[in-house]
Short mmCIF file of C-alpha atoms in Angstrom, two decimals:
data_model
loop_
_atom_site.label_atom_id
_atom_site.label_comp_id
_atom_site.label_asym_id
_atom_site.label_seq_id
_atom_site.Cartn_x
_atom_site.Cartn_y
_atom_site.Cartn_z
CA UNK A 130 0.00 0.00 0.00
CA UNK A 131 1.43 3.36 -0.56
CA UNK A 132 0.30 6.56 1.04
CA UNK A 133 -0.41 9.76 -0.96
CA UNK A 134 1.99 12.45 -1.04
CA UNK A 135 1.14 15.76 1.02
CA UNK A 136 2.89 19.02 -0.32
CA UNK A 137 3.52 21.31 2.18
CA UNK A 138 4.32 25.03 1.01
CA UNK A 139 7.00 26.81 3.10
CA UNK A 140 4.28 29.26 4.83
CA UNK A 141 2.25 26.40 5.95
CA UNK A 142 1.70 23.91 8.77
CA UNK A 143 2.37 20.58 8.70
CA UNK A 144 -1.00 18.49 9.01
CA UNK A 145 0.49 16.41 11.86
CA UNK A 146 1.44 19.58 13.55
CA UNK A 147 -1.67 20.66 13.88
CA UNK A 148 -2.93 17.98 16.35
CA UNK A 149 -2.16 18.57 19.92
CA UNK A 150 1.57 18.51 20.55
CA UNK A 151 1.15 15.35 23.02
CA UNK A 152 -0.50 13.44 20.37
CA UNK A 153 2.30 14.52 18.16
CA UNK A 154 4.99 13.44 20.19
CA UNK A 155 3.25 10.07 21.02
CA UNK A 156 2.98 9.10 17.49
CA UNK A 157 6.18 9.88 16.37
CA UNK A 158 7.32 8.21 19.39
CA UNK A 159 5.87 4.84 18.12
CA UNK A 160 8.01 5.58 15.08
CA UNK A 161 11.21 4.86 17.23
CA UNK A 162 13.04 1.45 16.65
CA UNK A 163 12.48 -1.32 18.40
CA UNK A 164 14.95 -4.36 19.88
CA UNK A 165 13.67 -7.48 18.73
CA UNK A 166 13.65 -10.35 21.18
CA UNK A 167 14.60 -12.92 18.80
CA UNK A 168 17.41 -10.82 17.78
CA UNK A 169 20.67 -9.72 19.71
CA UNK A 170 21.22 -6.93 17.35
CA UNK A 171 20.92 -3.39 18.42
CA UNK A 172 19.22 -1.05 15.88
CA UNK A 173 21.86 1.68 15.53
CA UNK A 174 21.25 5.49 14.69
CA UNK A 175 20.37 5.78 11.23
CA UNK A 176 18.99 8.34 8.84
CA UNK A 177 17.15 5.81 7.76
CA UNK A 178 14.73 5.26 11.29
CA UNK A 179 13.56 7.68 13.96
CA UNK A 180 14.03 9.92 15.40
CA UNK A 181 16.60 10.96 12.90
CA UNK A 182 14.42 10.35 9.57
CA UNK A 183 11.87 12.58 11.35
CA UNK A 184 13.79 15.50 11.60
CA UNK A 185 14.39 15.27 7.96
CA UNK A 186 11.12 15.51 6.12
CA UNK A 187 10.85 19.15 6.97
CA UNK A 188 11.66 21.80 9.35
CA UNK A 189 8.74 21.93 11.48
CA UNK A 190 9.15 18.47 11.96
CA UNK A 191 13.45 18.58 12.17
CA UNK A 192 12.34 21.44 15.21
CA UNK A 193 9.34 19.92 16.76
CA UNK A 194 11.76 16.19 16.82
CA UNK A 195 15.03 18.04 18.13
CA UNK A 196 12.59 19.48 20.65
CA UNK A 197 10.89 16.34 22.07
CA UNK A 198 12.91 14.60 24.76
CA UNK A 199 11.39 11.71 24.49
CA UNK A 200 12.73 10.51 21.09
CA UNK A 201 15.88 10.91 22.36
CA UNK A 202 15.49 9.07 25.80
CA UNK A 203 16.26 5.70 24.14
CA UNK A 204 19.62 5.22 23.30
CA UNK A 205 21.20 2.13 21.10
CA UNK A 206 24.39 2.61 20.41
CA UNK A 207 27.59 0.90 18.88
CA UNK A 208 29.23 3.49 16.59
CA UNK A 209 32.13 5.31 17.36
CA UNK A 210 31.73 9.02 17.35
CA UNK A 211 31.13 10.39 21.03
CA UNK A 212 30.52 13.55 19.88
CA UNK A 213 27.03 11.57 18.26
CA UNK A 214 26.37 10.01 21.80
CA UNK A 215 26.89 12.84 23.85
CA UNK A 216 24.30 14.93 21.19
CA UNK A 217 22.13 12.06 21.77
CA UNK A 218 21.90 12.44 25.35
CA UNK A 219 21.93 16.26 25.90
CA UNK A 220 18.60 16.27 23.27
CA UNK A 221 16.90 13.74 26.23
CA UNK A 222 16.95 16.45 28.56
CA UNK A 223 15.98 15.55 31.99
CA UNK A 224 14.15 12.40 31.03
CA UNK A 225 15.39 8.44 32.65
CA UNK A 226 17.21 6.94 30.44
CA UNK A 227 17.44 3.37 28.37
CA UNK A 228 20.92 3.11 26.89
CA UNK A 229 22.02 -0.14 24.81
CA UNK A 230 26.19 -0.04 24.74
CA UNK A 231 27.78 -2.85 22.56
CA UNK A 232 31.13 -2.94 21.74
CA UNK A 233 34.24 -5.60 22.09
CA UNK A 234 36.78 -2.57 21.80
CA UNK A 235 38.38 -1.75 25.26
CA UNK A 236 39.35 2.01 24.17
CA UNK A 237 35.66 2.66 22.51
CA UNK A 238 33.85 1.06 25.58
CA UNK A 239 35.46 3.32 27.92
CA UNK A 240 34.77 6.09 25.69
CA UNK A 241 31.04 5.46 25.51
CA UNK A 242 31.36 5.10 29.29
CA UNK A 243 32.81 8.41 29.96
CA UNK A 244 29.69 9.77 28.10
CA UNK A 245 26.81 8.02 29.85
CA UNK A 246 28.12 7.97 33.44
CA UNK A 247 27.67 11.68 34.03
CA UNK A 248 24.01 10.82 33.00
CA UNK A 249 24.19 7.78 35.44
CA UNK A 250 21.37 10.00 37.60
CA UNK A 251 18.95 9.04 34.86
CA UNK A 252 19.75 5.51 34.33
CA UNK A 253 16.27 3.47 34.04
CA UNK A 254 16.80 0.28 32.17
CA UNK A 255 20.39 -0.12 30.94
CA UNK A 256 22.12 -2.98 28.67
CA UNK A 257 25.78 -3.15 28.18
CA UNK A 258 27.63 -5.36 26.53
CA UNK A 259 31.12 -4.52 26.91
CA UNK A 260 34.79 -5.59 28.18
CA UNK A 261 34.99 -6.00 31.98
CA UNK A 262 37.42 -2.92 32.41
CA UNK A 263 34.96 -1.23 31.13
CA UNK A 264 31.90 -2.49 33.34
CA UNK A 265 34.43 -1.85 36.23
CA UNK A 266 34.10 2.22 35.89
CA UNK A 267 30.28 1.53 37.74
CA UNK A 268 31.93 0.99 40.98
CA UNK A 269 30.23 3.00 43.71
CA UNK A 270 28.17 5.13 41.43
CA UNK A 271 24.99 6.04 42.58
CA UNK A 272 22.27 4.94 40.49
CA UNK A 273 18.78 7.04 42.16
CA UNK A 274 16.55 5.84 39.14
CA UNK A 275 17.92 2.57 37.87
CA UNK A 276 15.30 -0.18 37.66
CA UNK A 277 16.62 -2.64 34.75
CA UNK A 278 20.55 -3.54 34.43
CA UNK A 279 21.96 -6.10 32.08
CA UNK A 280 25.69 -6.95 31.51
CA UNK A 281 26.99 -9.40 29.50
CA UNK A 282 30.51 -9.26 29.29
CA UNK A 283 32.86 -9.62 25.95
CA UNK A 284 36.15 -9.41 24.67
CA UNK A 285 39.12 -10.39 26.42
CA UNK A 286 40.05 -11.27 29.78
CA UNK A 287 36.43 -12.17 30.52
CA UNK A 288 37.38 -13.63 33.43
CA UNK A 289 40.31 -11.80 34.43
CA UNK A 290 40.32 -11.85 38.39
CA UNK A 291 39.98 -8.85 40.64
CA UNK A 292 38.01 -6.68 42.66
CA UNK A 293 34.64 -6.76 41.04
CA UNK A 294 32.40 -3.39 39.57
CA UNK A 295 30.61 -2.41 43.16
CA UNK A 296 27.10 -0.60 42.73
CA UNK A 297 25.44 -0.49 46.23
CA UNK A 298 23.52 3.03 45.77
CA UNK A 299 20.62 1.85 43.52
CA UNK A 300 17.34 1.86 45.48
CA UNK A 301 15.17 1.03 43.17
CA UNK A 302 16.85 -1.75 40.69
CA UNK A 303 14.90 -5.09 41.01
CA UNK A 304 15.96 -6.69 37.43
CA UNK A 305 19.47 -7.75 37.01
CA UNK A 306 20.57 -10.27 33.87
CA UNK A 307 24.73 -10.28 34.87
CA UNK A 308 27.16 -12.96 32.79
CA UNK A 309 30.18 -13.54 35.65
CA UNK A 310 28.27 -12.13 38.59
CA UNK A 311 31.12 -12.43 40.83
CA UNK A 312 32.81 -9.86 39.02
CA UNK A 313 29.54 -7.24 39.50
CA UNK A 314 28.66 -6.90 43.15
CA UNK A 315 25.19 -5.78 43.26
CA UNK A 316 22.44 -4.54 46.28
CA UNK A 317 20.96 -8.37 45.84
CA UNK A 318 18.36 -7.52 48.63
CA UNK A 319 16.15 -5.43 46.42
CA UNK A 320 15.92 -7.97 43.47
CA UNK A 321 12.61 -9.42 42.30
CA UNK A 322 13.85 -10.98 39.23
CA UNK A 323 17.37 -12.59 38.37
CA UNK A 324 19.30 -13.76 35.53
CA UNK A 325 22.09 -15.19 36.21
CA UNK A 326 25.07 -18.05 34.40
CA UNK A 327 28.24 -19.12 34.16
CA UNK A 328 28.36 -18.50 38.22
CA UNK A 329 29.33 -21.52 38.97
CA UNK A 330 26.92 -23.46 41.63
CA UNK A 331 28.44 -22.91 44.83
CA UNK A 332 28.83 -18.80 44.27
CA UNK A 333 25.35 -18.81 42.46
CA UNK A 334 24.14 -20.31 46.07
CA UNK A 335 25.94 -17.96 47.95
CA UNK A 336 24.27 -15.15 45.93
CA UNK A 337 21.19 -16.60 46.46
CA UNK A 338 21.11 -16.55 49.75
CA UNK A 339 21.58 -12.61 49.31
CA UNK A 340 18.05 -12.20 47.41
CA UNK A 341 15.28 -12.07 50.29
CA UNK A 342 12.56 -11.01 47.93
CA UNK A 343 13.59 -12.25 44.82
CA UNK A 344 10.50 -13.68 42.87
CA UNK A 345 11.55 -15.10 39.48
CA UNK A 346 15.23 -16.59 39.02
CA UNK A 347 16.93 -18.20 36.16
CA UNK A 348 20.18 -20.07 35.42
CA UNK A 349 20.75 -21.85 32.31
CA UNK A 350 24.08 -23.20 32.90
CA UNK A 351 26.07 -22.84 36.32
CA UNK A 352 29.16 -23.43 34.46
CA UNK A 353 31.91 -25.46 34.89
CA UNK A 354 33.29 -26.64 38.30
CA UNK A 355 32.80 -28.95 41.40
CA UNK A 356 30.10 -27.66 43.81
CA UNK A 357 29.48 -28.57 47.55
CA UNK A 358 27.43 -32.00 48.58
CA UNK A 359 27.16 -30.91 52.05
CA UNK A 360 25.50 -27.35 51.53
CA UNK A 361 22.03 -26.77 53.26
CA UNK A 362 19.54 -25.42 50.87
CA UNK A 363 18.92 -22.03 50.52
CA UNK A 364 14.99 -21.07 51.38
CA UNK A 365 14.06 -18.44 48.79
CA UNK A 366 10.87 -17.76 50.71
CA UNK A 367 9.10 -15.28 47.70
CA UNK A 368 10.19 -17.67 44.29
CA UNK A 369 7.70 -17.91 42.47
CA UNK A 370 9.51 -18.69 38.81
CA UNK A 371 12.28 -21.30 38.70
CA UNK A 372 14.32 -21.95 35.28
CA UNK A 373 17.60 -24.30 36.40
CA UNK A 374 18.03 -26.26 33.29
CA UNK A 375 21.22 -26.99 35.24
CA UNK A 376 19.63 -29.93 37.46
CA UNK A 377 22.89 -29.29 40.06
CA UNK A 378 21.33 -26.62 41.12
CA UNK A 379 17.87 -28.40 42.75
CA UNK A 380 19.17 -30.02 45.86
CA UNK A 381 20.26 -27.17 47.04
CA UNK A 382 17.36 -24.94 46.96
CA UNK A 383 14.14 -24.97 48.85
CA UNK A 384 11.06 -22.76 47.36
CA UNK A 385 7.85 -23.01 49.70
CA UNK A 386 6.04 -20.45 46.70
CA UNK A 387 6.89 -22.20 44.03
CA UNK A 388 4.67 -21.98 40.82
CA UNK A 389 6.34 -22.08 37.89
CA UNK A 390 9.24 -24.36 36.53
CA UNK A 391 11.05 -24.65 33.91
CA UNK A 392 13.72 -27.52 33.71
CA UNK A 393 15.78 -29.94 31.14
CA UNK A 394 14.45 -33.07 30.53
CA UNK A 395 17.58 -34.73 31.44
CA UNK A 396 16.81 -34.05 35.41
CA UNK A 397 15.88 -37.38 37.11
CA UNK A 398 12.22 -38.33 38.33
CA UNK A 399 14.00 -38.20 42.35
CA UNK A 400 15.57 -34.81 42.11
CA UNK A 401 12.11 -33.24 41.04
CA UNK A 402 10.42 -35.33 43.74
CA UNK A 403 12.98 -33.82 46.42
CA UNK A 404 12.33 -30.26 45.06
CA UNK A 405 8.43 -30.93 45.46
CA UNK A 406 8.36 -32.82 48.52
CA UNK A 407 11.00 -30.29 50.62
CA UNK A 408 9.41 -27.29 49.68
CA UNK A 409 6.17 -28.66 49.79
CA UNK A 410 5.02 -26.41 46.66
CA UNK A 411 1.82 -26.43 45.13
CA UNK A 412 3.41 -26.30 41.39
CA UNK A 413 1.60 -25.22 38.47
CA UNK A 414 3.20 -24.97 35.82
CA UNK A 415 5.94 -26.87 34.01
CA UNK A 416 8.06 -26.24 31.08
CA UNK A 417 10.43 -29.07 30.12
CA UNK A 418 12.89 -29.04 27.65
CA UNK A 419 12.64 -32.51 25.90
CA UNK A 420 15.13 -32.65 23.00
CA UNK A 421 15.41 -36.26 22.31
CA UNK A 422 14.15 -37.40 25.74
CA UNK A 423 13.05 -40.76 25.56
CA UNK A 424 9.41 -41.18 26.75
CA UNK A 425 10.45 -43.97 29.31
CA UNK A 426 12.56 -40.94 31.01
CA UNK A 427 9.70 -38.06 31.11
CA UNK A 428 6.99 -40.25 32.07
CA UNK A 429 7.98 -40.35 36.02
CA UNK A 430 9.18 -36.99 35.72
CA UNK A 431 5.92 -35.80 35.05
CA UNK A 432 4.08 -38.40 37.56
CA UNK A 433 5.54 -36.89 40.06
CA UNK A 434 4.24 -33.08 39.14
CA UNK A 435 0.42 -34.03 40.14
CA UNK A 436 -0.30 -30.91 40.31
CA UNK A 437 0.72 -29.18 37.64
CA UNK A 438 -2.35 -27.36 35.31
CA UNK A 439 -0.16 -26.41 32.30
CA UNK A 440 2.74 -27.99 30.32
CA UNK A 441 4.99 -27.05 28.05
CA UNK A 442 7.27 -29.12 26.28
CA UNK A 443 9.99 -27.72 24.01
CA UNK A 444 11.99 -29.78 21.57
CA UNK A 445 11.17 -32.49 19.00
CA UNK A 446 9.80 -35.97 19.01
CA UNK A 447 6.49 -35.13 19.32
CA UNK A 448 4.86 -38.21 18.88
CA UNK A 449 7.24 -39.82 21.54
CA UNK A 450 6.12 -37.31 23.91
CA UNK A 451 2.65 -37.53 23.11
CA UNK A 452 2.40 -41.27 23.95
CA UNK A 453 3.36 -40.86 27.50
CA UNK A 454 -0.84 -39.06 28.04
CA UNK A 455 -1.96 -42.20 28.08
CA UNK A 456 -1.52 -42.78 31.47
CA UNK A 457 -4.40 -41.12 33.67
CA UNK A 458 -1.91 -40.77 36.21
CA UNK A 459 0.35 -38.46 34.36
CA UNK A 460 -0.87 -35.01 34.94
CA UNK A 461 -4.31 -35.69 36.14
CA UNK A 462 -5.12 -32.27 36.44
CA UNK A 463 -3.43 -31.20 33.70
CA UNK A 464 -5.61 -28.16 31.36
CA UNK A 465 -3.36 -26.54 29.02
CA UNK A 466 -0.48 -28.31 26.85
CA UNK A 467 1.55 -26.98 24.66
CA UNK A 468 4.24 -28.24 22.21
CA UNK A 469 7.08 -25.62 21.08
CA UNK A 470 9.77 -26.52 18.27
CA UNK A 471 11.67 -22.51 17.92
CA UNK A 472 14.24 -24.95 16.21
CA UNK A 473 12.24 -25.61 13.23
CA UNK A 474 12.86 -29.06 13.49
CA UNK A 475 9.08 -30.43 13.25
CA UNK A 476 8.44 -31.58 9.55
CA UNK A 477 5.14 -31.44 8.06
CA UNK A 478 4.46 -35.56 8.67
CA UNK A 479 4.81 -35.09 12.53
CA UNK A 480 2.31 -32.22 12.10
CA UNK A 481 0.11 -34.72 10.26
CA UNK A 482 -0.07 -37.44 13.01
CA UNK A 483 -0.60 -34.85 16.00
CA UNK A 484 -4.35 -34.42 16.00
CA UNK A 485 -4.44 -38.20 16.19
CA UNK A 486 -2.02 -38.42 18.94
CA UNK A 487 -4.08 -36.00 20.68
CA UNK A 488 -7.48 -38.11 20.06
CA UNK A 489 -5.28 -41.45 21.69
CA UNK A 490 -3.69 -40.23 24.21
CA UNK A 491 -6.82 -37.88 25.68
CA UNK A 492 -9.74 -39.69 24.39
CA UNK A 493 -10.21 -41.05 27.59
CA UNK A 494 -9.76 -38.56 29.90
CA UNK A 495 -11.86 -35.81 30.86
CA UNK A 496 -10.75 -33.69 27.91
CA UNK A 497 -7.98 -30.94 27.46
CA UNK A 498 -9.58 -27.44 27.52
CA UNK A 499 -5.87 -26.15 25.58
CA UNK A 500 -3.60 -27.40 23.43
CA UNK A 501 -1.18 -25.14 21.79
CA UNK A 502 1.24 -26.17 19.09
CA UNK A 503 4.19 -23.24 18.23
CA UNK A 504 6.43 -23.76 15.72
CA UNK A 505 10.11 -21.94 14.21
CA UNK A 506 9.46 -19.62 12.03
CA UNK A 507 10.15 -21.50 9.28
CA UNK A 508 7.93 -24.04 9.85
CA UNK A 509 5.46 -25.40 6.90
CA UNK A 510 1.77 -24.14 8.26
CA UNK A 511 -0.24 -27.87 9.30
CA UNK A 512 -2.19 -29.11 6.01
CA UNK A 513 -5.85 -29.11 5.47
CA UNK A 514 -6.74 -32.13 6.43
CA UNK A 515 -4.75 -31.68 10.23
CA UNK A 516 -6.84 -28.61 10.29
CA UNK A 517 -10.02 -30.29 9.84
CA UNK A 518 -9.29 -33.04 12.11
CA UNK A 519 -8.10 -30.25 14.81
CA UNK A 520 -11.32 -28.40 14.37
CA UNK A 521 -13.53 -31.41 14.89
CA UNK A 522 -11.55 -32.25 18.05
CA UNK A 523 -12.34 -28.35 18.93
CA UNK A 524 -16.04 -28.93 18.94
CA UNK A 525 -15.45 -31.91 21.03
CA UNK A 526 -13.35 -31.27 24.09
CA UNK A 527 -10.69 -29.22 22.84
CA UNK A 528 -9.88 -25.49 22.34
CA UNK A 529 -6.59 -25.14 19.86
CA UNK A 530 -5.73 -21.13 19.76
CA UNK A 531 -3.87 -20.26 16.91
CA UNK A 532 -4.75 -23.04 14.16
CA UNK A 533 -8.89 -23.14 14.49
#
């Protein structure tokens, strides 16, 4: 579709300018780039996007953009000039801050540092990923309006020991994704949500038992290393969102709020069972990462999560998986299932046989109110003929969002 042309004499206003200035400013802001989450890459500064395209289609719209602080308020940045940065930021005025800083050049980093700390009393939501020396220059900063922080760490000397980047005067941060926490030493005790890898199991415990209030933690991968066997568990009394697809972490944690897990499929039946039984959490949801996880191996994994409403599976093997529902005593409660492949590894035949693996396997149980089946991106779309069968199961007993 294209859009019509408006000519716009030199004497005249610009139609959009004529609308309130608020309305103005909140539809160019939509204009502004976004950072995908599929996608680690930052969208740079560009004639070619907002707010810099907007201040060239005229100069009522170049003075009304320059003029709005909030187009300039987000900042994604990896080119070099400074001079571009530090024009960025003076054109945000007073306004918090979300800054994106990538770069695996030591000299640049701390140049793009040296710009945005004397801002740091306007950091909001903040990503850098950057050399440690450079994440080092936050130490003992204060931070009055940071909320968000993320640090991944690249480069060289990832690792390289010494005293850690400090920040202890940030009331009101409660999200923190850090890569090599031990070299960031945050105020833990305000943290409602946690990211966290590469820690190592014993330090990632130790940390843990710094985060009073924390309410959703992940760790993908602990990282290499031996870890303690004769730890107590650490009682993380507010949890309420677990991801440990590293299963050394379970026996040492104990979360009496638990709701929501998410775990590898390679973690044994006993170690759930433990988790369950010593926290004596009523969990409800389950996500389970299944790639190539032989039925025989989920089944008493899952027997063991009674209570559980909604699953999620992730991986491939689908029919495999499927099989297992045959057993009224595997998630008798269970109302919502859903099947993810983001790998694009499901072919069009495994698509074909799931609405009769559905029929099987829940025929004779009370019915499953949701089923959900997401696929990659590249994906083929499920033929006609799985369509029809889905919608007939639809009118049955089962509600498929997405496909019906």
């Amino acid at each position: 579709m294209s859009l019509p042309i408006v000519h716009v004499s030199s004497g005249s206003k610009s139609p959009i300018l004529s609308v309130p200035a608020e309305i103005t400013e909140k539809i160019f802001t939509i204009c502004l780039p976004t950072l995908s989450p599929e996608s680690n890459s930052i969208p740079c500064p560009s004639s070619r996007t907002a707010p810099l395209l907007l201040a060239q289609v005229c100069r009522q719209w170049r003075d009304f953009s320059i003029g709005t602080p909030a187009l300039w308020a987000f900042i994604f940045y990896v080119a070099r000039s400074r001079e571009l940065l530090e024009l960025w930021l003076s054109r945000a005025g007073n306004l918090p801050l979300t800054i994106f800083l990538l770069t695996g050049d030591e000299p640049r980093a701390r140049m793009f540092m040296d710009a945005v700390i004397p801002h740091c009393s306007r950091w909001k939501d903040v990503h850098l990923t950057l050399p440690l020396s450079a994440v080092r220059q936050l130490s003992m900063i204060p931070f009055p309006l940071l909320e968000r922080l993320t640090i991944s760490t690249i480069g060289n000397n990832m690792r390289t020991t010494g005293d850690p980047a400090v920040i202890r005067d940030a009331p009101l941060l409660r999200y923190a994704d850090i890569s090599l926490l031990p070299q960031v030493d945050l105020p833990f005790e305000h943290l409602t949500t946690l990211r966290a890898g590469n820690t190592g199991v014993d330090q990632t415990i130790v940390i843990l038992q710094r985060c009073p209030n924390l309410v959703d933690f992940s760790c993908s991968y602990a990282g290499a290393g031996s870890q303690s066997t004769t730890r107590p568990p650490v009682e993380l009394r507010s949890l309420r969102s677990l991801t440990a697809v590293d299963k050394r972490f379970l026996p040492f944690l104990t979360v009496p709020r638990l709701e929501r897990l998410d775990i590898s499929g390679d973690i044994e039946a006993g170690d759930l069972q433990s988790l369950i039984s010593r926290s004596s959490c009523n969990l409800r949801v389950l996500c389970v990462q299944v790639y190539r996880t032989p039925a025989p191996h989920l089944k008493p994994l899952l027997r063991v999560a009674a209570s559980v409403v909604r699953l999620q599976l992730q991986g491939e093997g689908i029919e495999s998986q499927m099989q297992i529902f045959q057993d009224a005593n595997v998630l008798p409660n269970l109302e919502q299932l859903e099947i993810r492949d983001p790998t694009r590894i499901i072919v069009e035949t495994n698509m074909m046989h799931t609405p009769t693996l559905l029929q099987i396997c829940f025929g004779g149980r009370r019915g499953l109110p949701s089923f959900r089946l997401s696929l990659g991106p590249a994906a083929p779309f499920p033929p006609t003929h799985a369509i029809t069968t889905f919608r007939a199961l639809a009118q049955a007993s089962f509600w498929i969002p997405g496909l019906l």
